[in-house]
Short mmCIF file of C-alpha atoms and ligand atoms in Angstrom, two decimals:
data_model
loop_
_atom_site.label_atom_id
_atom_site.label_comp_id
_atom_site.label_asym_id
_atom_site.label_seq_id
_atom_site.Cartn_x
_atom_site.Cartn_y
_atom_site.Cartn_z
CA UNK P 1 33.10 -3.60 -11.04
CA UNK P 2 31.08 -1.81 -7.81
CA UNK P 3 29.16 -4.54 -6.05
CA UNK P 4 26.21 -4.23 -5.84
CA UNK P 5 23.52 -5.40 -2.78
CA UNK P 6 20.31 -7.62 -4.26
CA UNK P 7 18.44 -5.37 -2.17
CA UNK P 8 19.47 -2.66 -5.15
CA UNK P 9 19.42 -5.28 -8.44
CA UNK P 10 16.01 -5.77 -9.19
CA UNK P 11 15.77 -1.90 -10.64
CA UNK P 12 14.88 -2.01 -13.78
CA UNK P 13 17.61 0.73 -15.00
CA UNK P 14 19.96 -2.03 -14.08
CA UNK P 15 18.52 -4.47 -17.20
CA UNK P 16 21.11 -5.51 -19.93
CA UNK P 17 24.64 -3.81 -17.43
CA UNK P 18 27.04 -5.91 -16.44
CA UNK P 19 26.79 -6.05 -12.45
CA UNK P 20 28.99 -7.72 -9.87
CA UNK P 21 27.03 -9.52 -7.06
CA UNK P 22 28.50 -11.25 -3.68
CA UNK P 23 26.63 -14.12 -1.32
CA UNK P 24 25.51 -17.16 -0.01
CA UNK P 25 24.22 -19.94 -2.49
CA UNK P 26 21.40 -20.78 -1.10
CA UNK P 27 20.39 -23.50 -3.89
CA UNK P 28 22.03 -24.75 -7.04
CA UNK P 29 20.15 -27.02 -9.54
CA UNK P 30 19.95 -27.27 -12.91
CA UNK P 31 20.78 -29.66 -16.27
CA UNK P 32 23.73 -30.92 -18.38
CA UNK P 33 23.25 -27.35 -20.56
CA UNK P 34 22.78 -24.43 -17.77
CA UNK P 35 22.93 -24.30 -14.00
CA UNK P 36 21.01 -22.17 -11.35
CA UNK P 37 21.76 -20.86 -8.32
CA UNK P 38 20.38 -18.46 -6.30
CA UNK P 39 22.29 -16.18 -4.51
CA UNK P 40 21.10 -13.79 -1.14
CA UNK P 41 23.52 -11.45 0.20
CA UNK P 42 21.49 -10.64 3.68
CA UNK P 43 20.26 -6.94 2.43
CA UNK P 44 17.16 -8.71 1.69
CA UNK P 45 14.95 -11.88 1.54
CA UNK P 46 14.94 -12.11 -1.46
CA UNK P 47 17.33 -14.19 -3.69
CA UNK P 48 19.36 -13.20 -7.41
CA UNK P 49 19.28 -15.99 -9.58
CA UNK P 50 22.80 -16.92 -11.11
CA UNK P 51 22.57 -18.89 -14.25
CA UNK P 52 25.95 -20.62 -15.47
CA UNK P 53 26.02 -21.54 -19.08
CA UNK P 54 27.20 -25.45 -18.74
CA UNK P 55 29.09 -23.61 -22.06
CA UNK P 56 30.87 -21.36 -20.55
CA UNK P 57 31.68 -23.23 -17.44
CA UNK P 58 32.56 -27.34 -17.02
CA UNK P 59 30.65 -29.13 -13.99
CA UNK P 60 33.75 -29.10 -12.63
CA UNK P 61 34.49 -25.35 -12.48
CA UNK P 62 30.61 -25.68 -10.67
CA UNK P 63 31.06 -28.71 -8.33
CA UNK P 64 32.54 -26.56 -5.18
CA UNK P 65 29.00 -24.34 -5.92
CA UNK P 66 27.17 -25.91 -2.81
CA UNK P 67 24.27 -24.66 -0.37
CA UNK P 68 26.25 -22.56 1.80
CA UNK P 69 28.65 -21.27 -0.15
CA UNK P 70 30.25 -17.94 -0.51
CA UNK P 71 30.53 -16.50 -4.10
CA UNK P 72 31.15 -13.69 -6.02
CA UNK P 73 29.88 -13.47 -9.38
CA UNK P 74 29.98 -11.10 -12.72
CA UNK P 75 27.68 -10.79 -15.63
CA UNK P 76 25.28 -9.76 -17.24
CA UNK P 77 21.56 -8.66 -15.89
CA UNK P 78 19.17 -9.66 -17.92
CA UNK P 79 14.99 -10.21 -17.69
CA UNK P 80 14.16 -13.40 -16.50
CA UNK P 81 11.68 -15.65 -18.02
CA UNK P 82 11.34 -17.41 -14.71
CA UNK P 83 8.47 -17.38 -13.00
CA UNK P 84 8.62 -15.62 -9.22
CA UNK P 85 11.91 -13.90 -10.59
CA UNK P 86 12.30 -10.39 -12.65
CA UNK P 87 15.72 -10.57 -13.53
CA UNK P 88 18.58 -13.02 -13.28
CA UNK P 89 22.72 -12.76 -13.41
CA UNK P 90 24.44 -14.05 -16.58
CA UNK P 91 27.09 -15.73 -15.48
CA UNK P 92 31.06 -14.79 -17.20
CA UNK P 93 33.37 -15.25 -14.77
CA UNK P 94 32.99 -15.76 -10.58
CA UNK P 95 35.13 -16.57 -7.69
CA UNK P 96 34.31 -19.03 -4.76
CA UNK P 97 35.38 -17.22 -1.88
CA UNK P 98 34.54 -20.36 0.82
CA UNK P 99 33.03 -23.93 0.58
CA UNK P 100 30.47 -25.15 2.58
CA UNK P 101 31.20 -29.02 2.08
CA UNK P 102 28.06 -31.17 1.65
CA UNK P 103 28.38 -33.18 4.69
CA UNK P 104 29.12 -30.98 7.23
CA UNK P 105 27.05 -28.10 6.33
CA UNK P 106 24.25 -27.10 8.87
CA UNK P 107 21.77 -25.87 7.05
CA UNK P 108 22.38 -27.96 3.74
CA UNK P 109 18.75 -28.89 3.72
CA UNK P 110 15.53 -26.82 3.94
CA UNK P 111 12.61 -27.03 6.33
CA UNK P 112 14.50 -26.65 9.93
CA UNK P 113 12.26 -26.06 12.83
CA UNK P 114 13.16 -23.36 15.35
CA UNK P 115 14.13 -25.54 18.05
CA UNK P 116 16.93 -27.03 15.80
CA UNK P 117 18.26 -24.12 14.21
CA UNK P 118 18.55 -22.83 17.82
CA UNK P 119 21.14 -25.11 19.05
CA UNK P 120 22.89 -23.04 15.88
CA UNK P 121 22.69 -20.17 16.81
CA UNK P 122 25.38 -18.92 15.32
CA UNK P 123 24.80 -19.95 11.72
CA UNK P 124 20.66 -19.82 12.09
CA UNK P 125 20.68 -15.56 10.66
CA UNK P 126 21.49 -17.46 7.44
CA UNK P 127 17.81 -18.99 7.03
CA UNK P 128 15.32 -16.54 5.40
CA UNK P 129 13.21 -16.83 8.40
CA UNK P 130 16.43 -15.29 11.20
CA UNK P 131 16.78 -12.95 7.71
CA UNK P 132 13.44 -11.63 7.40
CA UNK P 133 13.38 -11.16 11.88
CA UNK P 134 16.84 -9.79 11.82
CA UNK P 135 16.11 -7.30 8.88
CA UNK P 136 12.91 -6.13 10.66
CA UNK P 137 14.68 -6.19 14.38
CA UNK P 138 16.71 -3.90 13.28
CA UNK P 139 14.56 -1.48 11.48
CA UNK P 140 12.22 -1.42 15.12
CA UNK P 141 14.97 -0.53 16.25
CA UNK P 142 15.53 2.62 14.23
CA UNK P 143 11.91 3.14 14.37
CA UNK P 144 12.24 3.62 17.37
CA UNK P 145 15.01 6.55 18.45
CA UNK P 146 13.33 8.09 15.34
CA UNK P 147 9.86 8.35 17.03
CA UNK P 148 11.36 9.88 19.86
CA UNK P 149 14.37 11.83 18.22
CA UNK P 150 10.47 13.47 16.58
CA UNK P 151 9.43 13.80 19.42
CA UNK P 152 11.98 16.16 21.06
CA UNK P 153 13.16 13.03 24.06
CA UNK P 154 16.64 13.48 24.03
CA UNK P 155 18.55 8.96 24.83
CA UNK P 156 19.98 8.23 27.95
CA UNK P 157 22.43 6.39 28.28
CA UNK P 158 21.64 4.89 31.87
CA UNK P 159 24.50 2.15 33.17
CA UNK P 160 24.59 -1.15 33.09
CA UNK P 161 26.51 -1.94 36.48
CA UNK P 162 24.75 -1.19 39.58
CA UNK P 163 25.09 -0.84 42.97
CA UNK P 164 21.95 -0.83 43.97
CA UNK P 165 18.39 -3.14 43.09
CA UNK P 166 15.71 -0.35 43.52
CA UNK P 167 13.58 -1.94 41.43
CA UNK P 168 12.99 -4.99 42.78
CA UNK P 169 11.70 -6.25 39.69
CA UNK P 170 13.48 -9.23 39.44
CA UNK P 171 16.68 -11.39 40.75
CA UNK P 172 20.17 -9.69 39.51
CA UNK P 173 23.51 -10.97 38.33
CA UNK P 174 26.18 -10.18 40.29
CA UNK P 175 29.40 -8.31 39.43
CA UNK P 176 32.94 -8.66 40.52
CA UNK P 177 36.12 -8.97 40.11
CA UNK P 178 36.70 -10.55 43.11
CA UNK P 179 38.47 -14.66 43.22
CA UNK P 180 34.97 -16.32 43.33
CA UNK P 181 37.41 -19.21 44.71
CA UNK P 182 39.26 -17.33 46.91
CA UNK P 183 37.47 -14.43 48.21
CA UNK P 184 39.01 -12.34 50.56
CA UNK P 185 36.37 -11.65 54.11
CA UNK P 186 36.20 -10.05 56.93
CA UNK P 187 36.62 -10.55 60.51
CA UNK P 188 33.14 -12.38 60.54
CA UNK P 189 33.77 -14.74 58.20
CA UNK P 190 32.01 -13.37 55.24
CA UNK P 191 32.69 -12.06 52.02
CA UNK P 192 34.79 -8.90 52.05
CA UNK P 193 33.63 -6.59 49.32
CA UNK P 194 34.90 -2.79 50.09
CA UNK P 195 37.67 -5.41 48.09
CA UNK P 196 36.05 -6.17 45.04
CA UNK P 197 36.58 -3.46 42.09
CA UNK P 198 33.64 -1.19 43.74
CA UNK P 199 34.53 -1.49 47.03
CA UNK P 200 31.14 -3.38 47.30
CA UNK P 201 28.59 -5.42 45.99
CA UNK P 202 27.50 -5.01 41.67
CA UNK P 203 24.98 -6.09 39.57
CA UNK P 204 24.08 -5.83 35.50
CA UNK P 205 20.88 -3.65 36.57
CA UNK P 206 17.19 -4.77 36.11
CA UNK P 207 16.11 -1.86 34.53
CA UNK P 208 17.13 2.16 33.95
CA UNK P 209 14.51 3.65 35.06
CA UNK P 210 15.58 5.18 37.86
CA UNK P 211 18.56 6.69 36.45
CA UNK P 212 15.98 7.52 33.58
CA UNK P 213 14.07 9.90 36.36
CA UNK P 214 17.15 11.64 36.92
CA UNK P 215 17.69 12.92 32.87
CA UNK P 216 13.94 13.28 32.57
CA UNK P 217 13.47 15.60 36.28
CA UNK P 218 16.56 17.84 34.72
CA UNK P 219 15.90 17.48 30.68
CA UNK P 220 12.52 17.07 30.63
CA UNK P 221 11.64 13.81 28.34
CA UNK P 222 14.54 11.25 27.63
CA UNK P 223 14.38 7.73 26.95
CA UNK P 224 16.79 5.03 27.47
CA UNK P 225 17.60 1.65 25.24
CA UNK P 226 19.90 -1.29 26.01
CA UNK P 227 20.51 -4.13 27.73
CA UNK P 228 19.06 -5.02 30.84
CA UNK P 229 19.58 -8.60 32.81
CA UNK P 230 17.42 -10.50 35.02
CA UNK P 231 18.18 -14.15 37.07
CA UNK P 232 14.75 -15.17 37.05
CA UNK P 233 14.58 -18.68 36.62
CA UNK P 234 11.09 -18.57 34.15
CA UNK P 235 11.72 -20.58 31.04
CA UNK P 236 8.86 -19.04 29.04
CA UNK P 237 8.33 -18.01 25.16
CA UNK P 238 8.38 -14.75 27.04
CA UNK P 239 11.15 -14.43 29.21
CA UNK P 240 15.02 -13.66 28.55
CA UNK P 241 17.26 -13.19 30.65
CA UNK P 242 19.35 -10.62 28.96
CA UNK P 243 16.94 -8.42 26.54
CA UNK P 244 16.52 -4.40 25.18
CA UNK P 245 14.64 -2.18 26.88
CA UNK P 246 13.60 0.69 26.08
CA UNK P 247 12.05 3.22 28.84
CA UNK P 248 10.82 6.69 28.25
CA UNK P 249 10.97 8.73 31.50
CA UNK P 250 8.99 12.58 31.23
CA UNK P 251 8.45 15.22 33.25
CA UNK P 252 4.99 16.65 33.83
CA UNK P 253 3.10 14.06 32.43
CA UNK P 254 0.46 12.39 34.10
CA UNK P 255 -1.05 8.87 33.68
CA UNK P 256 -3.62 9.90 31.31
CA UNK P 257 -0.51 11.42 29.21
CA UNK P 258 1.39 8.20 29.45
CA UNK P 259 -1.29 5.75 28.72
CA UNK P 260 -1.74 8.33 25.13
CA UNK P 261 2.30 8.08 24.90
CA UNK P 262 2.68 4.38 25.07
CA UNK P 263 -0.52 4.03 22.39
CA UNK P 264 0.75 6.07 19.50
CA UNK P 265 4.13 5.14 20.04
CA UNK P 266 3.73 0.98 19.73
CA UNK P 267 1.41 2.28 16.37
CA UNK P 268 4.74 3.89 14.98
CA UNK P 269 6.95 1.30 15.09
CA UNK P 270 4.49 -1.45 14.33
CA UNK P 271 3.40 0.81 11.18
CA UNK P 272 6.77 1.42 10.68
CA UNK P 273 7.60 -2.06 10.38
CA UNK P 274 4.57 -3.05 7.80
CA UNK P 275 5.64 -0.09 5.46
CA UNK P 276 9.70 -0.71 5.00
CA UNK P 277 9.73 -4.26 6.19
CA UNK P 278 7.09 -5.81 4.33
CA UNK P 279 8.96 -8.34 1.61
CA UNK P 280 9.96 -9.92 5.10
CA UNK P 281 6.57 -9.86 7.37
CA UNK P 282 5.41 -10.85 4.42
CA UNK P 283 7.49 -14.37 3.53
CA UNK P 284 6.90 -14.58 7.85
CA UNK P 285 3.93 -14.48 7.26
CA UNK P 286 3.17 -16.96 5.08
CA UNK P 287 5.65 -19.35 6.37
CA UNK P 288 3.80 -19.24 10.14
CA UNK P 289 1.37 -17.61 10.39
CA UNK P 290 -1.76 -16.39 8.00
CA UNK P 291 -2.97 -13.80 10.55
CA UNK P 292 -0.24 -11.49 11.45
CA UNK P 293 -0.59 -8.77 8.40
CA UNK P 294 -3.76 -8.21 9.33
CA UNK P 295 -3.58 -8.30 12.78
CA UNK P 296 -0.38 -5.32 12.49
CA UNK P 297 -3.43 -3.85 10.62
CA UNK P 298 -6.03 -3.92 13.32
CA UNK P 299 -3.69 -2.93 16.30
CA UNK P 300 -2.55 0.05 14.34
CA UNK P 301 -5.92 1.15 13.33
CA UNK P 302 -8.23 -0.12 16.89
CA UNK P 303 -8.44 2.56 19.51
CA UNK P 304 -6.73 0.46 22.80
CA UNK P 305 -9.20 -0.27 25.48
CA UNK P 306 -8.14 1.58 29.03
CA UNK P 307 -9.65 -0.01 31.84
CA UNK P 308 -9.24 -0.41 35.77
CA UNK P 309 -7.41 -3.95 37.51
CA UNK P 310 -10.79 -3.47 39.75
CA UNK P 311 -13.27 -3.38 36.16
CA UNK P 312 -10.14 -6.39 34.44
CA UNK P 313 -11.18 -8.52 37.56
CA UNK P 314 -14.81 -9.12 37.08
CA UNK P 315 -14.65 -9.50 33.28
CA UNK P 316 -12.40 -12.17 34.66
CA UNK P 317 -14.56 -13.37 37.86
CA UNK P 318 -17.46 -12.84 35.52
CA UNK P 319 -16.13 -14.98 31.96
CA UNK P 320 -16.81 -18.65 33.56
CA UNK P 321 -13.45 -19.97 32.45
CA UNK P 322 -11.23 -22.15 33.96
CA UNK P 323 -7.85 -20.21 34.47
CA UNK P 324 -4.65 -22.22 35.51
CA UNK P 325 -4.36 -19.43 38.08
CA UNK P 326 -6.75 -18.73 40.44
CA UNK P 327 -8.48 -15.01 39.88
CA UNK P 328 -8.87 -12.47 42.90
CA UNK P 329 -8.45 -8.88 43.77
CA UNK P 330 -5.36 -8.52 43.93
CA UNK P 331 -4.01 -11.28 42.58
CA UNK P 332 -0.89 -10.48 40.02
CA UNK P 333 -1.94 -11.39 36.22
CA UNK P 334 -0.69 -13.58 34.76
CA UNK P 335 -0.30 -14.25 30.75
CA UNK P 336 -3.81 -16.14 30.22
CA UNK P 337 -5.55 -14.46 32.49
CA UNK P 338 -4.07 -10.54 30.05
CA UNK P 339 -4.83 -12.60 27.21
CA UNK P 340 -8.25 -13.57 27.51
CA UNK P 341 -9.24 -9.77 27.93
CA UNK P 342 -7.67 -9.18 25.29
CA UNK P 343 -8.04 -12.01 22.71
CA UNK P 344 -11.75 -12.67 23.66
CA UNK P 345 -13.16 -10.16 25.70
CA UNK P 346 -12.28 -6.80 23.83
CA UNK P 347 -10.53 -8.11 21.30
CA UNK P 348 -7.83 -5.58 20.68
CA UNK P 349 -5.49 -4.22 22.97
CA UNK P 350 -6.24 -3.00 26.53
CA UNK P 351 -3.52 -0.89 29.33
CA UNK P 352 -4.81 -1.76 32.56
CA UNK P 353 -4.58 0.67 35.27
CA UNK P 354 -5.03 1.02 38.84
CA UNK P 355 -3.08 -2.06 40.16
CA UNK P 356 -3.09 -3.00 43.93
CA UNK P 357 0.03 -1.53 44.98
CA UNK P 358 1.15 -5.07 47.08
CA UNK P 359 2.02 -6.30 43.41
CA UNK P 360 3.26 -2.99 41.90
CA UNK P 361 6.78 -1.36 42.46
CA UNK P 362 7.80 0.85 45.22
CA UNK P 363 7.46 4.11 43.62
CA UNK P 364 4.10 4.15 41.48
CA UNK P 365 2.13 7.10 42.56
CA UNK P 366 -0.12 5.93 45.44
CA UNK P 367 -4.76 6.33 44.31
CA UNK P 368 -6.08 8.08 46.33
CA UNK P 369 -7.81 5.29 47.59
CA UNK P 370 -4.64 4.54 49.21
CA UNK P 371 -5.01 1.14 47.71
CA UNK P 372 -4.52 1.09 44.04
CA UNK P 373 -1.28 2.63 41.92
CA UNK P 374 -1.61 4.48 38.90
CA UNK P 375 0.04 1.77 36.76
CA UNK P 376 -0.38 0.80 32.95
CA UNK P 377 0.90 -2.65 31.51
CA UNK P 378 -0.14 -2.73 27.67
CA UNK P 379 -1.86 -5.49 26.90
CA UNK P 380 -0.93 -6.95 23.65
CA UNK P 381 -2.82 -10.19 20.95
CA UNK P 382 -0.40 -12.74 21.70
CA UNK P 383 1.79 -11.41 23.88
CA UNK P 384 0.37 -10.47 27.05
CA UNK P 385 2.35 -7.69 29.03
CA UNK P 386 4.55 -5.99 26.24
CA UNK P 387 4.28 -2.53 28.42
CA UNK P 388 5.27 -1.81 31.92
CA UNK P 389 4.64 2.34 33.05
CA UNK P 390 3.03 4.50 35.90
CA UNK P 391 3.30 7.82 36.52
CA UNK P 392 5.86 7.79 40.02
CA UNK P 393 5.53 9.35 43.58
CA UNK P 394 6.91 12.31 43.26
CA UNK P 395 6.17 13.11 46.88
CA UNK P 396 9.07 12.45 49.23
CA UNK P 397 6.76 11.79 51.78
CA UNK P 398 4.71 9.37 50.50
CA UNK P 399 7.56 7.76 48.47
CA UNK P 400 9.14 7.49 51.92
CA UNK P 401 6.22 5.50 53.44
CA UNK P 402 5.77 3.34 50.85
CA UNK P 403 9.90 2.93 50.97
CA UNK P 404 9.88 2.25 54.47
CA UNK P 405 6.39 -0.48 54.33
CA UNK P 406 8.79 -2.86 51.55
CA UNK P 407 11.90 -2.73 53.81
CA UNK P 408 13.84 -0.94 50.58
CA UNK P 409 17.69 0.03 52.17
CA UNK P 410 17.73 3.23 51.87
CA UNK P 411 21.01 3.39 51.37
CA UNK P 412 21.04 2.58 48.31
CA UNK P 413 18.20 5.27 48.20
CA UNK P 414 19.89 8.44 48.76
CA UNK P 415 20.45 9.86 45.21
CA UNK P 416 17.03 8.59 43.51
CA UNK P 417 14.90 10.90 46.82
CA UNK P 418 16.66 14.20 45.41
CA UNK P 419 14.66 13.83 42.64
CA UNK P 420 11.64 14.73 45.02
CA UNK P 421 14.28 16.42 47.76
CA UNK P 422 14.59 18.94 44.95
CA UNK P 423 12.25 20.20 42.54
CA UNK P 424 9.93 17.43 42.51
CA UNK P 425 7.27 17.28 39.86
CA UNK P 426 4.76 14.91 38.65
CA UNK P 427 5.82 12.39 36.54
CA UNK P 428 5.56 9.38 34.38
CA UNK P 429 7.20 6.27 32.54
CA UNK P 430 7.63 2.96 30.68
CA UNK P 431 9.38 0.49 29.53
CA UNK P 432 8.80 -1.15 26.63
CA UNK P 433 10.78 -5.07 26.63
CA UNK P 434 11.76 -4.72 22.78
CA UNK P 435 12.04 -8.52 22.66
CA UNK P 436 7.92 -8.89 23.09
CA UNK P 437 7.77 -5.81 19.97
CA UNK P 438 9.72 -8.56 17.67
CA UNK P 439 7.27 -10.98 18.76
CA UNK P 440 4.42 -8.93 17.71
CA UNK P 441 5.80 -8.02 15.05
CA UNK P 442 7.15 -10.76 13.08
CA UNK P 443 4.33 -13.20 14.42
CA UNK P 444 7.28 -15.63 16.07
CA UNK P 445 5.66 -17.30 19.32
CA UNK P 446 9.20 -17.70 21.13
CA UNK P 447 10.83 -15.14 22.36
CA UNK P 448 14.45 -16.84 21.76
CA UNK P 449 14.07 -17.19 18.11
CA UNK P 450 13.85 -12.73 17.85
CA UNK P 451 17.03 -11.92 19.11
CA UNK P 452 20.35 -13.33 17.46
CA UNK P 453 21.77 -14.49 20.64
CA UNK P 454 19.35 -15.74 23.84
CA UNK P 455 20.03 -15.39 27.26
CA UNK P 456 18.67 -18.09 29.38
CA UNK P 457 18.47 -20.21 32.09
CA UNK P 458 21.66 -22.44 31.07
CA UNK P 459 22.03 -21.67 27.53
CA UNK P 460 25.33 -18.81 26.52
CA UNK P 461 26.13 -20.75 24.29
CA UNK P 462 26.75 -18.49 21.70
O1 LIG K 1 7.74 -4.41 33.62
P1 LIG K 1 8.55 -3.96 33.29
O2 LIG K 1 9.75 -5.09 34.82
O3 LIG K 1 8.86 -2.79 33.93
C1 LIG K 1 10.49 -2.30 34.41
O4 LIG K 1 11.35 -2.90 34.25
C2 LIG K 1 9.74 -0.73 34.67
N1 LIG K 1 11.07 0.04 35.44
C3 LIG K 1 9.53 0.09 33.56
C4 LIG K 1 9.57 1.83 32.99
O5 LIG K 1 8.36 1.53 34.00
N2 LIG K 1 10.49 2.45 33.30
O6 LIG K 1 9.72 -4.41 32.22
C5 LIG K 1 8.97 -3.64 31.56
C6 LIG K 1 8.44 -4.47 30.15
C7 LIG K 1 7.81 -5.44 30.18
O7 LIG K 1 6.09 -5.06 30.13
C8 LIG K 1 7.96 -6.74 29.19
O8 LIG K 1 7.62 -5.79 28.08
C9 LIG K 1 9.51 -6.11 29.30
O9 LIG K 1 10.57 -5.81 30.00
N3 LIG K 1 10.01 -7.25 30.36
C10 LIG K 1 10.88 -8.68 29.76
N4 LIG K 1 10.96 -8.73 27.96
C11 LIG K 1 11.66 -9.84 28.16
N5 LIG K 1 12.78 -10.78 28.84
C12 LIG K 1 12.12 -10.47 30.56
N6 LIG K 1 12.68 -11.41 31.36
C13 LIG K 1 11.35 -9.40 30.66
N7 LIG K 1 10.98 -9.02 32.35
C14 LIG K 1 9.75 -8.04 31.48
MG1 LIG K 2 5.70 -5.57 34.54
#
């Protein structure tokens, strides 16, 4: 008999049919006459209740069915009398695939803290919370591909191993096949990277943007969606050493069109999740954050504020609020500043533009004031910066000037500069931190809880 996934079992036409279900036991309870098992197979937050009649099965038979064990049950699907479920399976036969001893199974009891669950990240997907988060994460990834594919963007695969740190976005993880205990050395006594795998130093990428620009100036509009690595030692609830980033890059697109795209794209993804992951979002709202659904709907229905950095600084200065980090024109905004603007002042998402050139990357288009660049950061409630992007400097001469001012090694840059030497065009793009979107949609508050296997300083066990 074909197995029915639990997500499909609540279909009314299955009532009265023999079914085969497989999953992991969440709980077993009951008395001398009847035992109830809540079975979950990961396809939905919902469990199916299995009813074992003790006239058919002995208590001895059922003894090994403990929380965490894996089970195959065949039986009759009937309407349920119990509250909280529409149907249940009256077991006729069962097979226990694997036991999970009560003494050693770490998820024996409910109600573990999220901190504890991080220590058993290899098992936490079996909890309701992480099941919900991971299903939402998967749906969001699908929404992202769907959005871009439906809007004429091509998926470009940019390299993970790179020889240049042009982005300057953060410290990099080196990639090498040299013997780090005893590397070959040149005459000056320095490590001889010409003997390394690629014949030079390489590292894991901090962003696919520069290669993305090569794609956009050929295909017109591309997006990347892949892992990104930053070796900075920032132990915050919003930073990972390995995170996923989505980077659209669009030719013939200015900063305003770029903002329009970012806003429309974010709303699409959030709406998609509200629509397709209702049960999971409702579960998380009930468990962790009563305002979650209202906040998601509000963002979808609100028009994002568009504000210059200069105006933002004025608002922050006039706020009378005591910030941990001082605020002045030229300062890089901290999460506390971003969240003040979004959560207290405007009460909706804000797109901040026109940042001082000193605090942004070399490739951003310089404004006529020679002081600010056409950067755009999208700031979200509870999150702060969710997207960072800009219109790009398309003028070869102006770009070269910034490269020189910022002391960026030219020898690494020739291929990027060719986009400006041959058929340069105005273009723009941005990067969305996938886990920050997942944080927002799930209502989780620590980024370690929205990626299956978080990589943070000192943490790469699972
Ligand atoms: O602002 P960032 O550094 O921008 C770039 O890398 C550009 N190359 C993007 C582009 O224009 N194509 O990073 C983009 C986004 C941030 O807004 C944030 O959401 C996320 O990536 N992000 C991180 N997410 C998790 N952990 C980290 N350490 C992150 N650093 C950035
Ligand atoms: Mg940024």
